[in-house]
Amino acid sequence: MKRSNPMRQRLAALCLFGVLLLTYPLLGLPGGDWNGLPAVYLYLFGVWAGLILLAAMVAERRA
Amino acid sequence: MLSAGFVLLLSAAYLGLLFAVARYGDARADAGKSIISANVYALSLAVYCTSWTFYGSVGRATSGGLSFLTIYLGPTLMLLFVGVIVKMIRISKDQRITSIADFIASRYGKSQLLAGLVTVIAVVGIIPYIALQLKAVSASLEIVLKTSSDDLVPGFLDATFVVAALLALFTILFGTRHLDATERHEGMVAAVAVESVVKLVAFLAVGLFVTYGMFGGFADLFARAAAHPDLANLLRLDASRAGTWAALILLSGLAIVFLPRQFQVIVVENVDESHLRRAVWLFPLYLLLINIFVLPIALGGLLHFQGQPFNPDTFVLTLPLSRGAEALALLVFIGGLSAATGMVIVETIALSTMVCNDLVMPFLLRSRRLGAGSGEDLSGLLIGIRRAAIVAILLLGYIYYRAAGEAYALVGIGLISFAAVAQFAPAMIGGMYWKLGTRAGALAGLVGGFAVWLYTLLLPSFAKSGWIDNGFVAAGLFGIPALKAQALFGLTGLDEISHSLWWSLFVNLGLYIGVSLLSRPDAVEAGQAERFVDVFRRSSADADARLWRGTASPGELAALLERFLGRARARQQLDAFAAARSVDDWRALPADAEFVRFAEAQLSGAIGSASARVMVASVAQEENLGLEEVLDILDEATQVRAYSRELEAKSLELEAATAELRAANERLREVDRMKDDFISTVTHELRTPLTSIRALSEMLHEDPEIASDDRTRFLGIIVVEAERLTRLINQILDMAKLESGRAEWTTSAVDVGEVAREASESLGQLFRDKGVALECVVAEGLPTVLADRDRLTQVMINLLSNAVKFVDRDKGSVQVRVGGDGDRVRVEVEDNGPGLTPEEAVVIFEKFRQGGNTMTDKPQGTGLGLPISRQIVEYFGGNLWVESRPGAGARFIFTVPLPDRT
């Protein structure tokens, strides 16, 4: 029996980090335009993609 | 213009293809070669994206801007809590759980009442959602064909009914081919994965078409929208809706696990826990891709249809059609069909399992004809009930669709369904992590939460549709303002979904915790609580075995299995069980606790844990264990586990200590061996000169007649050998002092250049005798170092005498260079002698190892000079090494660090 599983804990930490980034008040920060695109659109998809990338790196790493 | 016949033919062909995929998947599963890989599993989770996503997201975006994203961010975050999901899967495999109702019922003492309640909540919450899928299919058909769907089918039938009937047939063929204890449908999962790919491709295609075909890309689309005052608002988030934003993330995060179809694909259909490693990122990636173009399509539709009547829910179809892209519209239609059929099939299978096991079976088993004691084979009846349940559920969905039509109760149902299944969260999650949660608490929480949900969400949606009087929403029940359905106790400022979620979870959680703490579990519950919460820690079946006491006969248990699983399947399982216990024939097995547990687990897979328990109890006389006794057994098991863990820790410590001791012992032996080697080498080195001295002096002593020049030669040799002996002994003593740290050092400021020059001068005669050129180059202005001058001179003389020893007579040349090297002084002694091989360059620094071949050549030194020199240099913090290649001379280098300039 494994008493602790670092992969699960890393992913859970990633989740908490994501919750902070994807809710208010931090979500209220991006405003206006970035290169002609709405900043909040880029911010939401950027953070989302970043979370997916990190999750992939954590989950697919050979134990 | 697309012809109706063509579209219907294409749809039928597509469904036929899916069916072929499913049959292939089932055939492979039967052959033991599962096609469910990690990727297929991850894609099957995308059954989450129904037609409500496919058509509805764009509609939501036209009114709420980016807030539709919360429905997909929640699942992304929830999947990262992979520990919860793994635990759910492990428990379900352990307990043969096949539905969410079974999970909750099993945890709280296999309660039929609880299972029934969960089933009712799920059916009430989900039927309208199924109706919405039917509506989406018929609405998309009408748009593609530009005609009312009722014209397609003759007579009293309408197209939606035909769709529902086809789906029912399809689901029956997919989902109830045979009874399986695991309730797994690999073919269906494979088909759902294919559908997921199709709907993603279709949505991306229409997204690219609108963004780049109809407009000039993202920047152009956003710029045009920003110029429009109504649309500019959709590009911003409304910070005043922060509460709604968070609530929707929570709601969708719960829905991804607790919707019956999601529980089915994530937990029940999981074949390998490691597949989650892929799903944890691939499924969120899928959600991200399918959402990228939602806002662009919404903006594109609003800009394109300005001033005309339009329905934003159908933009994905009407936009391509408005430009005559009929093939693309057809692809989108197939994508929408995939989204709807995938959802309906999986949801209906999940619900039919629950309805059959948890609503119908309990009644049937109570009736005298089918209940205990009757020997009738019920496996066929079970499948019949499932099929009837599938038909009934789809029929209810159709009726609801007919009744609701365009009413609000249908359009807003997606989130209303989510809020219904969110009521399972406290009992589920609490049950997995909190042993004190009781059946009474779970019942109270579920009833309370469901009631609040009904009152604050479902009934108001009926009222909005005009089916019931909306007085309780506008003025409050009985005219009491505090009871206004969507501003309960004056709570305002939230939208209806957040309002309902807040109150229902508040009541649900409050009752679950409060009642749990005030009630006591019975014996079965306490046992199940232990099995659920400690599922990762349970190692032995020992406590399990002791938790059941009574008498049973193998024959009766086997007969029970045959009744519910069918004869062939029951025999197969019994043989496998006997083989696992190394017995040839199951009839020879004792009807002990393990056998009873096996039988109950098999039945659980077929009829749910609650009914299985009742059936097993009907043939086995179980002695009732009191709660105290059960708790004692569980405590004991916990204690045994704690002891064994302690023992394990102790033995690990011991092992570590033993390993350390062994290593220390090994080192001691090594040192001892080195000492022995040293002594034997020293003895050998001393004996060589002694032997020659003794031999010569004996000759001189015994033969007085020796010629005088021989005599002189012998005496000369004796003197040289005696000197060598003295030098050797001095150096051994020196070495011993250095190694033991007892050497005396007098440290002072030393000019290394001067030391080099003096050493060269003092050895000048030796070089001149052999005809070897010696050159000494000292850089100007070198700082002094802190060192022992005599010791440094000793190193210099050692290096120079080595050099002169190895170069050729009359042709040799030796160069000494002294210079700075950063924060240290560097001294080089270079010769043009025979050079050293890389191996020699290492061994010459070992004690008693000399350059040249010691076997054939006469030894020219003691073999201690270089080791001593290295010890000295290292004592002052420097290094001594050699750079050399065979035939290219050797360059000995040592460095001495400058003192810190502080």
PDB file of C-alpha atoms in Angstrom, chain B residues 47 50-51 126 129-135 137 163-164 166-168 170-171 188 192 195 261 337-351 390 393-394:
ATOM      1  CA  VAL B  47     -20.346  12.590 -23.492  1.00  0.00           C
ATOM      2  CA  THR B  50     -24.466  17.182 -25.205  1.00  0.00           C
ATOM      3  CA  SER B  51     -26.512  19.069 -27.766  1.00  0.00           C
ATOM      4  CA  ILE B 126     -32.675  14.020 -15.922  1.00  0.00           C
ATOM      5  CA  TYR B 129     -32.622  16.917 -19.991  1.00  0.00           C
ATOM      6  CA  ILE B 130     -33.343  13.945 -22.254  1.00  0.00           C
ATOM      7  CA  ALA B 131     -36.352  15.839 -23.613  1.00  0.00           C
ATOM      8  CA  LEU B 132     -34.011  18.688 -24.487  1.00  0.00           C
ATOM      9  CA  GLN B 133     -31.864  16.331 -26.589  1.00  0.00           C
ATOM     10  CA  LEU B 134     -34.921  15.134 -28.514  1.00  0.00           C
ATOM     11  CA  LYS B 135     -35.940  18.706 -29.116  1.00  0.00           C
ATOM     12  CA  VAL B 137     -32.495  16.700 -32.881  1.00  0.00           C
ATOM     13  CA  VAL B 163     -36.129   9.653 -33.264  1.00  0.00           C
ATOM     14  CA  ALA B 164     -36.987   8.670 -29.694  1.00  0.00           C
ATOM     15  CA  LEU B 166     -34.923   4.697 -32.814  1.00  0.00           C
ATOM     16  CA  LEU B 167     -32.815   5.788 -29.877  1.00  0.00           C
ATOM     17  CA  ALA B 168     -34.664   3.395 -27.576  1.00  0.00           C
ATOM     18  CA  PHE B 170     -30.411   1.553 -30.294  1.00  0.00           C
ATOM     19  CA  THR B 171     -29.945   1.785 -26.516  1.00  0.00           C
ATOM     20  CA  MET B 188     -20.972   1.595 -26.206  1.00  0.00           C
ATOM     21  CA  VAL B 192     -19.329   7.323 -27.658  1.00  0.00           C
ATOM     22  CA  GLU B 195     -19.142  10.429 -31.495  1.00  0.00           C
ATOM     23  CA  ARG B 261     -24.050   9.279 -17.441  1.00  0.00           C
ATOM     24  CA  LEU B 337     -26.873  14.256 -33.725  1.00  0.00           C
ATOM     25  CA  SER B 338     -23.756  12.690 -32.183  1.00  0.00           C
ATOM     26  CA  ALA B 339     -23.963  14.980 -29.181  1.00  0.00           C
ATOM     27  CA  ALA B 340     -27.626  14.165 -28.604  1.00  0.00           C
ATOM     28  CA  THR B 341     -27.517  10.414 -29.231  1.00  0.00           C
ATOM     29  CA  GLY B 342     -24.377   9.890 -27.154  1.00  0.00           C
ATOM     30  CA  MET B 343     -25.951  11.602 -24.178  1.00  0.00           C
ATOM     31  CA  VAL B 344     -29.300   9.839 -24.536  1.00  0.00           C
ATOM     32  CA  ILE B 345     -27.788   6.370 -24.882  1.00  0.00           C
ATOM     33  CA  VAL B 346     -25.418   6.580 -21.924  1.00  0.00           C
ATOM     34  CA  GLU B 347     -27.869   8.437 -19.699  1.00  0.00           C
ATOM     35  CA  THR B 348     -30.670   6.015 -20.456  1.00  0.00           C
ATOM     36  CA  ILE B 349     -28.507   2.972 -19.776  1.00  0.00           C
ATOM     37  CA  ALA B 350     -27.391   4.452 -16.465  1.00  0.00           C
ATOM     38  CA  LEU B 351     -30.938   5.387 -15.457  1.00  0.00           C
ATOM     39  CA  ILE B 390     -35.213   2.223 -21.340  1.00  0.00           C
ATOM     40  CA  ILE B 393     -37.502   6.704 -19.835  1.00  0.00           C
ATOM     41  CA  LEU B 394     -37.360   7.751 -23.481  1.00  0.00           C
TER      42      LEU B 394
END
